[in-house]
Amino acid sequence: MKTNKGYHKLSNHKIPLILYVFLLLIITKVKSQGHQHPILQETELEVPRLSPIPTEVQNIKTPVISLNGTWQVALNNNSPIPVEVPGELVMQGHELNIGETAYYQRNIEIPKEWRNKRIFIKFDAVSSHALVKLNGIPIVEHEGSFVPFEAELTNQIKANNNLLEVAVRANTISDVLGCTSQYAAHTVAGILRKVRLFVLPESNISDITITTTFDKKFQNSKLQIKTKIDLLDTDIPDMQLRYTLIDAKGKQKLHKRLSLESTSKDHKNHTISDVIFEVNNPKHWNPENPYLYQLQTELVKNGEILQKNVQNIGFRQVDIKKGEVFVNGHPIKLHGVNRHAVHPLTGRSLTPELERLDAKLFKEANCNYIRTSHYPPSEEFLDAADRLGLFVESEASLTWIQHHASPIWGHWNYQDEKFLPYMLMANIENIQANKKHPSIILWSLANESRWSPLWDKVKQFVKFMDPSRPNAFHDQCWGGFNNAGSTADIANYHYPGINGPAATDTMSRPTLFGEYAHLSTYNRRELLTDPGVRDAYNQPLVTFYDSIYAHRNNLGGAIWSGIDDTFHLPNGKIVGYGPWGPLDGWRRPKPEYFGVKKAYSPIRIINKGFSGEKVQLHVENRYDFTSLEDIKIIAEINGKKHQIKSKIRPRKKGVITIPSKTKVKTLKMTFYDPLGFIAEEEYYDFREEVVIENPKKKTLSYEENQDSYLMRQGEIRYRVSKLTGAINSIAKDDQTIIKEGPLFSVVPMNSEDGGKNNIAGETYQRNISPLQNFPWFIKFATNFDIQKSEEEIKMVIDVTFKEGKGVLEYTFDSKGYFNARYTISEISKQESPYQYGLVMILPKSFDRLAWKRKGDFTLYPDDHIGRNKGTAQLNAVSTSGVAPWGIKPLHSWKEDANELGSNDFRSTKRNILYASLSNEKGSKVTVLSKGDQSSRTWLQEEHIHWLIADYSNNGSEPFYGTPHSEGRISIKDKVLRGEITLMFE
């Protein structure tokens, strides 16, 4: 929010009466066309100038100069030290406390060719209060963290040796209203985004606003261009505006000239050109075909170009009809993520390359929508969204106003009019900065705040500034919590359960789930223990989005969140909200990334079958705009690739028939998005499953001694304790394979977050440790019943646990299989398990895991911990915290490790057909299953622990709702049953 004001005084000349009346009529007409909005008058605010950066300026070789790089900064009256701009101060090791000021400075030299021109400086973001001086003279003062502002330097600039100073304070009012530093768990202070000098002619273009509106058939479009010119009156007769529209191939689509003699004035005496051009059959911009035109705007005097501006525009129109949002006449379904600008080493200040990478990664995850939580995005991110095709909801930097997560509202009155200017300006500057981007289809007024008459005024002015886009307000549109009657265009609800989509059927407004399907985050110790919780997130997400997709009034949703919000502070701490993104802070895909891609896939193969030698796939096309005839489809039959055609229309279902001259054994289907990346892949293996068998028959025997039974199965020996009924060891020849077990074990649900004091969950810290788990304690065993035949030996034992009673049944058969069953009853402990089953304890040398499973999806990336078939190494490492501090990993996420093992090794593999552990000598233990059990391995107390779980749920994340929380149980007074089948090689 710019807080400086310029004043112009009229000279007090005497004017003849007739001329006076004539001038009065002109002034009256100008005022009627350009009066100030009543809300601005009430708040004494102005819409700040934010010039479009010129591409060319007459007689100027370089009209724009970057001021990025090394500056000097002085803190607490200390001597200046070097600091990088853009960048956060804290992330560079410089603390800025409440009430303190950081004094930035650098010298700037102005090119000789810039003399006698108008010179401006533009800051893309300073957090959170800036006072800019040039040569000791105050130039501009600004409040607000994530929006650009500019100032003119012309009258203060010298020919050389200019000292530019920026006094920066943090934790000011805009920071508090936006919860900027609270949210990041450190003080977000400094010049966060790029800084530029630019030059303009004396008469210059100060603003360009573009609106595109289609006819009823969405064939032809009106292109409205509103250009504001800061114009010397003497220039008017000689001035023209020249507009040129160029398509993506460089072909001129439109070329128009406009005299400035017929323009109007605004309340500040700026010249306004407001014209509408007809454009025939322009290509549409949408996220599936983000076609961009280039608009060239030239200010011309006597045939010479004074100033040229170039910007991309997309022809797209947003409408609301009967509870749905339409883009270019097509109903849309938003499916995306929330995105914070974050990096572990640079905090909220990102490089342009990283901004573009984020857009690319989310696009390739089949997202079509990004909510920029909880502040406006950078120009670089929006440029990428325009080019790649992402709908964007640009959110003002206002959050938790009258919400328990921001404690100050226990003291402040959220309806106090003194806050209106800040609330208003946060939205004005968001629109002013970002209105040129076709990717933006929604303005968000605020995050998780309580509606009030102040918000109604904000909404009114936002609609006045930009009637072409809907607005949203992130509250709760039903229920008793944070529901105060918002009248924003888009209704909103955060964290609905699986019944939420159906509830939107009753809403008159389109209803957006601005945050839903929260990733596991706060169950921090559980996540360190078993990264498989992350893989378990994915199938419920598919179920959830399917429900959203099925309900017309449900506009869509944004998963919380997009990127891990972790900050590796220079003092050795790691802080933030933590690992809540499908991408980690280094931009490595985590297991949920692939789940997002599958849930948001535009292609759904609903069913498959055979018709003679042909394979028939029943397919749903979930693209909003694209027919399958416009995408590349490859069918790989028995390893041979064929291109397939389909004409299934957007949002329709149909059959794709794949002919084959031979019997189809395997089929891989690949669907390429119009932008070239793989949108969907499925793999089908129609061959019969090969059953793993022991090749040789085993001789069975047993013997009893004073304290145990020794069971022999060929070369395998099992020792069973008479005291507890537990198997104390399993050996092959002279080698111990299993030291203890199988033993019954319950892994309790655990949502421990590390215990850090907090107000709203920002509890991530470096010193969080994983969990250990132990078998249930058997007090004693009774009633050993042993039955032997030529084919098997069966042993049934009654046992008493500390927590209940049970029956153990061991079967040793001549085929070489060992089976252990359990029945647990009379459970006295009130406990909710994450998993339960039988655990085995093996020597540490059994550090090679292999598995095959029936995964949730037919095909996974090779580096995904949930892949259907794979191998993993233990690779345990001693760690000094949740992650290596300050070190960018160069390997895949699955290779991250702690003292329990690598992510890949220690993560639960669900629905196994088999899993095995082996050592370097070639000894191997294999568990055979039917796809209804889970395998989890980890290192504990220098031994490998191997749990075969008969029950698993999706984890203990307290933010989970249905469907992710489904399946949770209590085992008190329940009867638990399960088994395990082993084979030794």
Short mmCIF file of N, CA and C in Angstrom, two decimals, residues 761-868:
data_model
loop_
_atom_site.label_atom_id
_atom_site.label_comp_id
_atom_site.label_asym_id
_atom_site.label_seq_id
_atom_site.Cartn_x
_atom_site.Cartn_y
_atom_site.Cartn_z
N GLY A 761 -0.31 -25.12 14.63
CA GLY A 761 0.25 -26.32 14.03
C GLY A 761 1.61 -26.17 13.40
N GLU A 762 2.24 -24.99 13.52
CA GLU A 762 3.54 -24.79 12.89
C GLU A 762 4.64 -25.40 13.76
N THR A 763 4.60 -26.74 13.88
CA THR A 763 5.41 -27.45 14.87
C THR A 763 6.60 -28.20 14.29
N TYR A 764 6.87 -28.03 13.01
CA TYR A 764 7.98 -28.78 12.44
C TYR A 764 9.28 -28.34 13.09
N GLN A 765 10.13 -29.30 13.35
CA GLN A 765 11.41 -29.01 13.99
C GLN A 765 12.40 -30.09 13.60
N ARG A 766 13.64 -29.79 13.85
CA ARG A 766 14.70 -30.70 13.42
C ARG A 766 14.75 -31.96 14.27
N ASN A 767 14.49 -31.84 15.56
CA ASN A 767 14.70 -32.95 16.48
C ASN A 767 13.40 -33.71 16.74
N ILE A 768 12.97 -34.45 15.76
CA ILE A 768 11.84 -35.37 15.90
C ILE A 768 12.36 -36.75 15.55
N SER A 769 12.04 -37.72 16.37
CA SER A 769 12.60 -39.06 16.18
C SER A 769 11.52 -40.04 15.75
N PRO A 770 11.89 -41.09 15.02
CA PRO A 770 10.91 -42.12 14.65
C PRO A 770 10.51 -42.95 15.86
N LEU A 771 9.53 -43.81 15.65
CA LEU A 771 8.97 -44.64 16.72
C LEU A 771 9.57 -46.04 16.67
N GLN A 772 9.61 -46.67 17.83
CA GLN A 772 9.94 -48.09 17.89
C GLN A 772 8.65 -48.88 18.11
N ASN A 773 8.71 -50.16 17.79
CA ASN A 773 7.54 -51.01 18.03
C ASN A 773 8.01 -52.38 18.48
N PHE A 774 7.23 -52.99 19.40
CA PHE A 774 7.61 -54.27 19.98
C PHE A 774 6.41 -55.22 19.97
N PRO A 775 6.70 -56.53 19.95
CA PRO A 775 5.60 -57.50 20.01
C PRO A 775 4.88 -57.43 21.35
N TRP A 776 3.66 -57.96 21.35
CA TRP A 776 2.96 -58.10 22.62
C TRP A 776 3.72 -59.07 23.52
N PHE A 777 3.63 -58.85 24.80
CA PHE A 777 4.33 -59.68 25.78
C PHE A 777 3.46 -60.89 26.13
N ILE A 778 4.02 -62.10 25.90
CA ILE A 778 3.31 -63.33 26.26
C ILE A 778 3.70 -63.71 27.68
N LYS A 779 2.72 -63.81 28.55
CA LYS A 779 2.98 -64.15 29.96
C LYS A 779 3.26 -65.64 30.10
N PHE A 780 2.45 -66.49 29.46
CA PHE A 780 2.68 -67.93 29.52
C PHE A 780 1.83 -68.62 28.46
N ALA A 781 2.19 -69.88 28.21
CA ALA A 781 1.46 -70.71 27.24
C ALA A 781 0.96 -71.97 27.93
N THR A 782 -0.17 -72.49 27.46
CA THR A 782 -0.75 -73.73 27.99
C THR A 782 -1.31 -74.55 26.84
N ASN A 783 -1.57 -75.84 27.15
CA ASN A 783 -2.30 -76.72 26.22
C ASN A 783 -1.64 -76.81 24.85
N PHE A 784 -0.43 -77.34 24.83
CA PHE A 784 0.24 -77.62 23.56
C PHE A 784 -0.40 -78.85 22.93
N ASP A 785 -0.97 -78.71 21.76
CA ASP A 785 -1.58 -79.83 21.04
C ASP A 785 -0.81 -80.02 19.75
N ILE A 786 -0.12 -81.18 19.62
CA ILE A 786 0.71 -81.43 18.44
C ILE A 786 0.17 -82.64 17.70
N GLN A 787 -0.07 -82.45 16.41
CA GLN A 787 -0.54 -83.54 15.55
C GLN A 787 0.41 -83.66 14.37
N LYS A 788 0.85 -84.92 14.10
CA LYS A 788 1.81 -85.15 13.03
C LYS A 788 1.26 -86.13 12.03
N SER A 789 1.46 -85.81 10.75
CA SER A 789 1.18 -86.74 9.67
C SER A 789 2.35 -86.68 8.70
N GLU A 790 2.27 -87.47 7.64
CA GLU A 790 3.36 -87.46 6.66
C GLU A 790 3.45 -86.12 5.94
N GLU A 791 2.30 -85.44 5.82
CA GLU A 791 2.24 -84.21 5.05
C GLU A 791 2.51 -82.96 5.89
N GLU A 792 2.23 -83.05 7.23
CA GLU A 792 2.39 -81.84 8.02
C GLU A 792 2.48 -82.16 9.51
N ILE A 793 3.05 -81.20 10.22
CA ILE A 793 2.98 -81.18 11.68
C ILE A 793 2.24 -79.92 12.08
N LYS A 794 1.21 -80.09 12.93
CA LYS A 794 0.41 -78.94 13.35
C LYS A 794 0.51 -78.81 14.86
N MET A 795 0.78 -77.62 15.33
CA MET A 795 0.91 -77.33 16.76
C MET A 795 -0.07 -76.22 17.11
N VAL A 796 -0.96 -76.45 18.09
CA VAL A 796 -1.92 -75.46 18.56
C VAL A 796 -1.63 -75.16 20.02
N ILE A 797 -1.52 -73.88 20.35
CA ILE A 797 -1.09 -73.46 21.69
C ILE A 797 -2.02 -72.37 22.20
N ASP A 798 -2.46 -72.50 23.45
CA ASP A 798 -3.18 -71.42 24.12
C ASP A 798 -2.17 -70.53 24.82
N VAL A 799 -2.29 -69.22 24.60
CA VAL A 799 -1.35 -68.28 25.21
C VAL A 799 -2.11 -67.17 25.92
N THR A 800 -1.45 -66.62 26.92
CA THR A 800 -2.01 -65.47 27.64
C THR A 800 -1.03 -64.31 27.49
N PHE A 801 -1.55 -63.24 26.87
CA PHE A 801 -0.76 -62.03 26.72
C PHE A 801 -0.99 -61.10 27.91
N LYS A 802 -0.15 -60.14 28.03
CA LYS A 802 -0.37 -59.08 29.00
C LYS A 802 -1.67 -58.34 28.68
N GLU A 803 -2.01 -58.27 27.39
CA GLU A 803 -3.15 -57.47 26.95
C GLU A 803 -4.40 -58.29 26.64
N GLY A 804 -4.32 -59.64 26.70
CA GLY A 804 -5.47 -60.47 26.36
C GLY A 804 -5.08 -61.92 26.23
N LYS A 805 -5.95 -62.70 25.60
CA LYS A 805 -5.69 -64.13 25.41
C LYS A 805 -5.61 -64.43 23.93
N GLY A 806 -4.99 -65.60 23.62
CA GLY A 806 -4.88 -65.95 22.22
C GLY A 806 -4.63 -67.41 21.99
N VAL A 807 -4.78 -67.80 20.73
CA VAL A 807 -4.47 -69.15 20.27
C VAL A 807 -3.49 -69.01 19.11
N LEU A 808 -2.36 -69.71 19.21
CA LEU A 808 -1.38 -69.74 18.14
C LEU A 808 -1.41 -71.11 17.48
N GLU A 809 -1.34 -71.12 16.18
CA GLU A 809 -1.36 -72.38 15.43
C GLU A 809 -0.23 -72.36 14.42
N TYR A 810 0.71 -73.34 14.56
CA TYR A 810 1.84 -73.45 13.65
C TYR A 810 1.66 -74.69 12.79
N THR A 811 1.88 -74.55 11.49
CA THR A 811 1.80 -75.69 10.58
C THR A 811 3.09 -75.76 9.77
N PHE A 812 3.77 -76.93 9.84
CA PHE A 812 5.00 -77.19 9.10
C PHE A 812 4.66 -78.27 8.09
N ASP A 813 4.69 -77.95 6.78
CA ASP A 813 4.27 -78.99 5.83
C ASP A 813 5.44 -79.49 5.01
N SER A 814 5.21 -80.62 4.34
CA SER A 814 6.28 -81.30 3.62
C SER A 814 6.65 -80.58 2.32
N LYS A 815 5.85 -79.60 1.92
CA LYS A 815 6.18 -78.83 0.72
C LYS A 815 7.17 -77.70 1.02
N GLY A 816 7.49 -77.54 2.30
CA GLY A 816 8.46 -76.52 2.67
C GLY A 816 7.86 -75.22 3.14
N TYR A 817 6.53 -75.18 3.30
CA TYR A 817 5.88 -73.96 3.77
C TYR A 817 5.68 -74.02 5.28
N PHE A 818 5.82 -72.88 5.90
CA PHE A 818 5.50 -72.74 7.31
C PHE A 818 4.37 -71.71 7.44
N ASN A 819 3.33 -72.09 8.18
CA ASN A 819 2.19 -71.20 8.37
C ASN A 819 1.98 -70.96 9.86
N ALA A 820 1.81 -69.70 10.23
CA ALA A 820 1.49 -69.34 11.61
C ALA A 820 0.19 -68.56 11.61
N ARG A 821 -0.75 -69.00 12.47
CA ARG A 821 -2.05 -68.32 12.61
C ARG A 821 -2.23 -67.86 14.04
N TYR A 822 -3.02 -66.81 14.17
CA TYR A 822 -3.31 -66.33 15.52
C TYR A 822 -4.78 -65.96 15.62
N THR A 823 -5.31 -66.14 16.81
CA THR A 823 -6.63 -65.63 17.18
C THR A 823 -6.46 -64.95 18.53
N ILE A 824 -6.73 -63.67 18.59
CA ILE A 824 -6.54 -62.89 19.81
C ILE A 824 -7.92 -62.43 20.30
N SER A 825 -8.18 -62.61 21.58
CA SER A 825 -9.49 -62.24 22.14
C SER A 825 -9.30 -61.68 23.55
N GLU A 826 -10.42 -61.27 24.14
CA GLU A 826 -10.44 -60.72 25.50
C GLU A 826 -9.41 -59.60 25.67
N ILE A 827 -9.35 -58.73 24.66
CA ILE A 827 -8.37 -57.65 24.68
C ILE A 827 -8.83 -56.57 25.66
N SER A 828 -8.01 -56.30 26.65
CA SER A 828 -8.39 -55.34 27.69
C SER A 828 -7.93 -53.93 27.38
N LYS A 829 -7.01 -53.78 26.46
CA LYS A 829 -6.41 -52.48 26.21
C LYS A 829 -7.24 -51.68 25.21
N GLN A 830 -7.56 -50.44 25.57
CA GLN A 830 -8.27 -49.55 24.66
C GLN A 830 -7.24 -48.95 23.71
N GLU A 831 -7.21 -49.46 22.50
CA GLU A 831 -6.16 -49.03 21.58
C GLU A 831 -6.69 -49.01 20.16
N SER A 832 -6.28 -47.97 19.42
CA SER A 832 -6.61 -47.86 18.00
C SER A 832 -5.34 -48.15 17.22
N PRO A 833 -5.31 -49.24 16.48
CA PRO A 833 -4.08 -49.61 15.78
C PRO A 833 -3.94 -48.90 14.44
N TYR A 834 -2.72 -48.64 14.07
CA TYR A 834 -2.39 -48.30 12.69
C TYR A 834 -2.23 -49.60 11.90
N GLN A 835 -1.59 -50.59 12.53
CA GLN A 835 -1.40 -51.90 11.92
C GLN A 835 -1.41 -52.95 13.01
N TYR A 836 -1.77 -54.17 12.66
CA TYR A 836 -1.48 -55.30 13.52
C TYR A 836 -1.25 -56.53 12.66
N GLY A 837 -0.48 -57.47 13.22
CA GLY A 837 -0.15 -58.69 12.51
C GLY A 837 0.98 -59.40 13.21
N LEU A 838 1.76 -60.14 12.46
CA LEU A 838 2.87 -60.91 13.01
C LEU A 838 4.19 -60.28 12.60
N VAL A 839 5.07 -60.13 13.58
CA VAL A 839 6.36 -59.52 13.33
C VAL A 839 7.46 -60.55 13.55
N MET A 840 8.48 -60.48 12.72
CA MET A 840 9.65 -61.35 12.84
C MET A 840 10.88 -60.47 13.02
N ILE A 841 11.86 -60.99 13.76
CA ILE A 841 13.09 -60.26 14.02
C ILE A 841 14.24 -61.05 13.41
N LEU A 842 14.94 -60.45 12.46
CA LEU A 842 15.98 -61.12 11.68
C LEU A 842 17.32 -60.47 11.93
N PRO A 843 18.42 -61.18 11.61
CA PRO A 843 19.74 -60.55 11.68
C PRO A 843 19.81 -59.34 10.74
N LYS A 844 20.65 -58.40 11.10
CA LYS A 844 20.78 -57.17 10.31
C LYS A 844 21.25 -57.45 8.89
N SER A 845 21.89 -58.60 8.69
CA SER A 845 22.41 -58.92 7.36
C SER A 845 21.31 -59.14 6.33
N PHE A 846 20.08 -59.39 6.79
CA PHE A 846 18.97 -59.57 5.85
C PHE A 846 18.43 -58.19 5.46
N ASP A 847 19.22 -57.54 4.63
CA ASP A 847 18.99 -56.12 4.34
C ASP A 847 18.55 -55.85 2.91
N ARG A 848 18.11 -56.92 2.21
CA ARG A 848 17.65 -56.76 0.83
C ARG A 848 16.18 -57.17 0.76
N LEU A 849 15.35 -56.23 0.40
CA LEU A 849 13.90 -56.47 0.33
C LEU A 849 13.47 -56.57 -1.13
N ALA A 850 12.61 -57.55 -1.40
CA ALA A 850 11.99 -57.66 -2.72
C ALA A 850 10.51 -57.92 -2.51
N TRP A 851 9.69 -57.51 -3.45
CA TRP A 851 8.24 -57.70 -3.30
C TRP A 851 7.53 -57.65 -4.64
N LYS A 852 6.33 -58.19 -4.62
CA LYS A 852 5.36 -58.02 -5.70
C LYS A 852 4.01 -57.83 -5.03
N ARG A 853 3.23 -56.90 -5.55
CA ARG A 853 1.97 -56.59 -4.88
C ARG A 853 0.90 -56.21 -5.89
N LYS A 854 -0.33 -56.21 -5.44
CA LYS A 854 -1.46 -55.73 -6.23
C LYS A 854 -1.71 -54.29 -5.80
N GLY A 855 -1.04 -53.36 -6.46
CA GLY A 855 -1.12 -51.96 -6.06
C GLY A 855 -2.45 -51.33 -6.43
N ASP A 856 -2.63 -50.12 -5.95
CA ASP A 856 -3.84 -49.38 -6.27
C ASP A 856 -3.90 -49.03 -7.75
N PHE A 857 -2.74 -48.96 -8.39
CA PHE A 857 -2.66 -48.59 -9.80
C PHE A 857 -1.89 -49.66 -10.56
N THR A 858 -2.14 -49.75 -11.85
CA THR A 858 -1.52 -50.81 -12.64
C THR A 858 -0.06 -50.53 -12.96
N LEU A 859 0.34 -49.27 -12.85
CA LEU A 859 1.68 -48.88 -13.24
C LEU A 859 2.15 -47.74 -12.35
N TYR A 860 3.41 -47.79 -11.94
CA TYR A 860 3.99 -46.76 -11.08
C TYR A 860 5.32 -46.29 -11.68
N PRO A 861 5.76 -45.09 -11.32
CA PRO A 861 7.12 -44.69 -11.69
C PRO A 861 8.14 -45.63 -11.05
N ASP A 862 9.28 -45.77 -11.70
CA ASP A 862 10.31 -46.70 -11.21
C ASP A 862 10.84 -46.32 -9.84
N ASP A 863 10.76 -45.04 -9.47
CA ASP A 863 11.31 -44.62 -8.18
C ASP A 863 10.23 -44.39 -7.13
N HIS A 864 9.07 -44.98 -7.32
CA HIS A 864 7.97 -44.82 -6.37
C HIS A 864 8.02 -45.94 -5.34
N ILE A 865 7.87 -45.59 -4.05
CA ILE A 865 7.93 -46.62 -3.01
C ILE A 865 6.78 -47.61 -3.11
N GLY A 866 5.72 -47.24 -3.81
CA GLY A 866 4.57 -48.12 -3.92
C GLY A 866 4.53 -48.93 -5.20
N ARG A 867 5.62 -48.96 -5.96
CA ARG A 867 5.59 -49.69 -7.23
C ARG A 867 5.20 -51.14 -7.00
N ASN A 868 4.60 -51.74 -7.99
CA ASN A 868 4.01 -53.07 -7.82
C ASN A 868 5.05 -54.17 -7.66
#
